XYZ file of C-alpha atoms in Angstrom:
252
model
C -22.570 -37.246 8.597
C -18.812 -37.209 8.360
C -16.795 -34.037 8.086
C -14.733 -33.883 4.256
C -11.161 -32.996 5.113
C -9.896 -30.033 4.491
C -7.896 -30.346 1.307
C -3.914 -29.503 1.974
C -3.083 -26.373 -0.322
C 0.371 -27.267 -2.581
C 2.396 -24.406 -4.212
C 2.283 -24.924 -8.178
C 4.012 -24.095 -11.289
C 2.029 -21.638 -13.547
C 1.981 -22.679 -17.298
C 5.093 -21.965 -19.365
C 5.170 -18.307 -20.681
C 4.727 -18.277 -24.478
C 5.745 -21.373 -26.209
C 7.907 -24.184 -24.305
C 10.980 -24.704 -26.085
C 11.535 -28.097 -27.458
C 14.586 -28.739 -25.359
C 14.991 -26.726 -21.960
C 18.399 -25.394 -20.901
C 17.285 -22.959 -18.281
C 14.328 -22.104 -15.931
C 13.053 -18.724 -14.635
C 11.120 -19.132 -11.665
C 8.904 -15.870 -11.198
C 7.833 -15.136 -7.455
C 4.839 -12.393 -7.056
C 4.690 -10.304 -4.151
C 2.796 -11.332 -1.083
C 1.862 -10.112 2.517
C 3.634 -9.760 5.617
C 1.333 -12.074 7.446
C -1.771 -13.896 5.804
C -3.053 -17.360 5.464
C -5.543 -16.200 2.374
C -4.826 -18.029 -0.886
C -3.641 -15.363 -3.521
C -5.821 -14.424 -6.377
C -4.194 -15.926 -9.266
C -4.309 -12.995 -11.746
C -3.863 -10.184 -9.350
C -0.917 -11.606 -7.559
C 0.857 -12.792 -10.542
C 0.661 -9.346 -12.831
C 3.690 -8.211 -11.271
C 5.881 -10.602 -12.599
C 4.140 -11.342 -16.148
C 5.933 -8.362 -17.849
C 9.509 -9.438 -16.996
C 8.185 -13.012 -17.648
C 7.120 -12.469 -20.635
C 10.327 -10.530 -21.484
C 12.694 -13.065 -20.403
C 10.430 -15.867 -21.965
C 11.092 -14.181 -25.563
C 14.876 -13.377 -24.889
C 15.650 -16.817 -24.266
C 13.801 -19.013 -26.090
C 16.225 -19.908 -28.817
C 18.785 -20.536 -26.058
C 15.896 -23.106 -24.233
C 15.060 -20.899 -21.718
C 11.408 -21.554 -20.260
C 9.306 -19.249 -17.562
C 6.795 -20.209 -15.100
C 4.994 -18.324 -12.111
C 5.161 -19.732 -9.152
C 1.666 -20.309 -7.465
C 1.932 -19.815 -3.456
C 0.200 -21.751 -1.148
C -0.908 -18.692 0.627
C -0.452 -14.971 0.252
C 1.644 -14.681 3.865
C 5.469 -14.779 4.366
C 3.981 -15.279 7.947
C 7.062 -15.090 10.535
C 9.527 -18.134 11.386
C 7.185 -20.254 8.691
C 8.928 -18.311 5.795
C 6.334 -19.563 3.320
C 6.709 -18.158 0.202
C 10.520 -19.019 0.610
C 9.356 -22.767 1.068
C 7.168 -22.384 -2.040
C 10.328 -21.156 -3.920
C 12.183 -23.654 -2.832
C 9.782 -26.472 -3.876
C 9.377 -24.737 -7.125
C 13.190 -25.269 -7.766
C 12.598 -28.881 -6.610
C 10.260 -29.210 -9.298
C 12.084 -27.698 -11.868
C 14.878 -30.331 -11.052
C 12.114 -33.165 -11.689
C 10.463 -31.757 -14.505
C 13.786 -30.440 -16.940
C 16.707 -32.053 -14.919
C 20.282 -30.419 -14.195
C 19.231 -27.021 -15.572
C 20.457 -23.591 -14.305
C 17.592 -22.077 -12.366
C 17.046 -18.104 -11.930
C 14.819 -16.819 -9.338
C 13.203 -13.653 -10.302
C 10.757 -11.823 -7.322
C 8.869 -9.076 -6.862
C 8.400 -7.276 -3.465
C 7.726 -10.305 -0.911
C 8.881 -12.017 -3.903
C 12.370 -10.883 -3.897
C 12.648 -11.841 -0.374
C 11.508 -15.597 -1.226
C 14.271 -15.381 -4.057
C 16.877 -14.293 -2.047
C 16.161 -16.721 0.735
C 16.037 -19.411 -1.205
C 18.630 -18.881 -3.956
C 20.808 -21.470 -1.790
C 19.210 -24.053 -3.758
C 21.864 -26.479 -5.682
C 19.669 -25.454 -8.822
C 19.824 -21.639 -8.410
C 22.600 -20.006 -10.161
C 20.934 -16.305 -9.643
C 18.746 -14.252 -7.938
C 16.813 -11.230 -9.647
C 15.142 -8.957 -6.611
C 12.996 -6.419 -7.780
C 11.806 -3.901 -5.280
C 12.233 -6.680 -2.614
C 10.484 -6.361 0.838
C 12.863 -6.836 3.680
C 12.273 -6.632 7.474
C 13.195 -3.794 9.518
C 16.813 -4.642 11.125
C 16.087 -5.668 15.134
C 18.973 -6.152 17.420
C 16.593 -8.982 19.247
C 16.543 -10.790 15.799
C 18.862 -12.358 13.674
C 19.864 -10.519 10.685
C 18.215 -12.154 7.362
C 20.466 -14.275 6.063
C 22.741 -13.425 2.860
C 25.098 -16.850 3.392
C 23.254 -18.780 1.007
C 23.567 -16.111 -1.906
C 27.294 -17.416 -1.898
C 28.093 -18.656 -5.554
C 25.273 -17.300 -7.332
C 24.746 -14.059 -9.490
C 22.842 -11.657 -7.364
C 21.127 -8.534 -8.942
C 18.780 -6.000 -6.697
C 16.830 -3.015 -8.510
C 15.284 -0.622 -6.022
C 13.273 2.846 -6.762
C 14.743 5.225 -4.787
C 11.406 6.809 -3.733
C 10.121 3.396 -3.017
C 6.926 3.997 -0.492
C 6.230 0.264 0.156
C 9.499 -1.480 0.588
C 12.598 0.234 2.030
C 15.505 0.498 -0.533
C 17.782 1.205 2.154
C 17.065 -1.872 3.711
C 18.005 -3.805 0.232
C 21.212 -1.445 0.226
C 21.757 -2.763 3.715
C 21.561 -6.534 2.756
C 23.305 -6.240 -0.720
C 26.324 -4.648 1.613
C 26.431 -7.653 3.970
C 25.866 -10.024 0.812
C 28.555 -8.426 -0.907
C 31.408 -9.473 1.745
C 30.636 -13.106 1.589
C 29.928 -13.230 -2.372
C 31.666 -10.691 -4.819
C 28.983 -11.247 -7.463
C 26.235 -9.058 -6.056
C 25.181 -5.712 -7.294
C 22.518 -3.680 -7.110
C 21.122 -0.556 -9.225
C 18.848 2.336 -8.163
C 16.309 3.849 -10.051
C 16.263 7.695 -9.335
C 12.593 8.787 -8.210
C 11.158 5.640 -9.151
C 8.748 4.200 -6.596
C 7.430 0.646 -6.064
C 6.101 -0.569 -9.418
C 9.176 0.577 -11.197
C 6.745 1.910 -14.007
C 8.756 5.202 -14.703
C 11.646 3.695 -16.165
C 9.923 0.130 -17.335
C 11.788 -0.187 -20.364
C 14.888 0.021 -18.913
C 14.101 -2.095 -15.742
C 12.678 -5.081 -17.969
C 16.441 -4.351 -20.473
C 18.317 -4.903 -17.409
C 16.503 -7.843 -16.067
C 16.854 -9.483 -19.668
C 20.707 -8.374 -19.793
C 21.318 -9.668 -16.426
C 19.357 -12.942 -16.398
C 20.637 -13.895 -19.743
C 24.029 -13.417 -18.689
C 23.539 -15.573 -15.719
C 21.674 -18.542 -17.037
C 23.285 -18.670 -20.893
C 26.865 -16.862 -20.353
C 25.805 -14.029 -23.025
C 28.123 -10.923 -22.148
C 26.455 -8.376 -20.292
C 26.646 -4.750 -20.701
C 29.260 -2.496 -19.412
C 27.249 -0.807 -16.351
C 26.320 -4.230 -15.395
C 30.095 -5.441 -15.129
C 30.978 -2.223 -13.502
C 28.504 -2.447 -11.225
C 29.715 -6.399 -10.196
C 33.766 -5.400 -10.312
C 32.800 -1.697 -8.435
C 33.436 -2.199 -4.561
C 30.752 -1.217 -2.098
C 29.135 1.133 -1.749
C 29.791 2.073 -5.942
C 28.356 -1.227 -6.987
C 25.459 -1.166 -4.836
C 24.224 2.329 -5.818
C 24.744 2.139 -9.615
C 22.230 4.317 -10.899
C 20.033 2.789 -14.102
C 20.361 5.023 -16.664
C 17.436 6.445 -19.241
C 17.802 4.481 -22.394
C 19.640 1.232 -21.205
C 19.335 -1.272 -23.654
C 20.996 -5.119 -23.063
C 24.310 -5.733 -24.580
C 24.090 -7.494 -28.225
C 28.009 -8.545 -27.981
């Protein structure tokens, strides 16, 4: 009996979070976390749990202006070295946005390994902004080239990291932000004091910061004073901005 061919795994976009607007004028692509090495297919519910809260918040905030948010479902859970599978899937997702919605701005929003995927795929022509929450980044190795940053030129980039993150090293995201800032002034980074990888202690503030940044990047809304200051401040000040308790997005 002939063996059946193994089906080719494909990345896909999840259903829009919340009601889809009649006319789409901006897209958020949500990039869940993953593993450093793995060929296994992600569990749909567990893998996407980390990005759904921020996705729902952004979808509500931008619905009147035509924002749609989709979770990217990866082909496999692993980055897998030079294959950079999650970044490839993020790039595919941006291509899919162009196919579905045309010439609209895209913000890549990633958590953990998804943060690395967003930063790596940020050079896609449709992408105008990247939000990386507690991004996983590789240890610096003199024998290997550093994580690239030139693809981020011309994009607005915000990195958020808890200072007590035990899973992804906040110092590595600071170093990447410092290198990116030399090539692109529109890079800033907020530190969440004493918070861990999940950023649960200041969850409301992190979601408010995400909304503030993404609505500004995609639709030109005025951002809050702390975000303006973070972009304007020279390193290291604008890359170690504290996220204060009670932060809320600007309505101006």
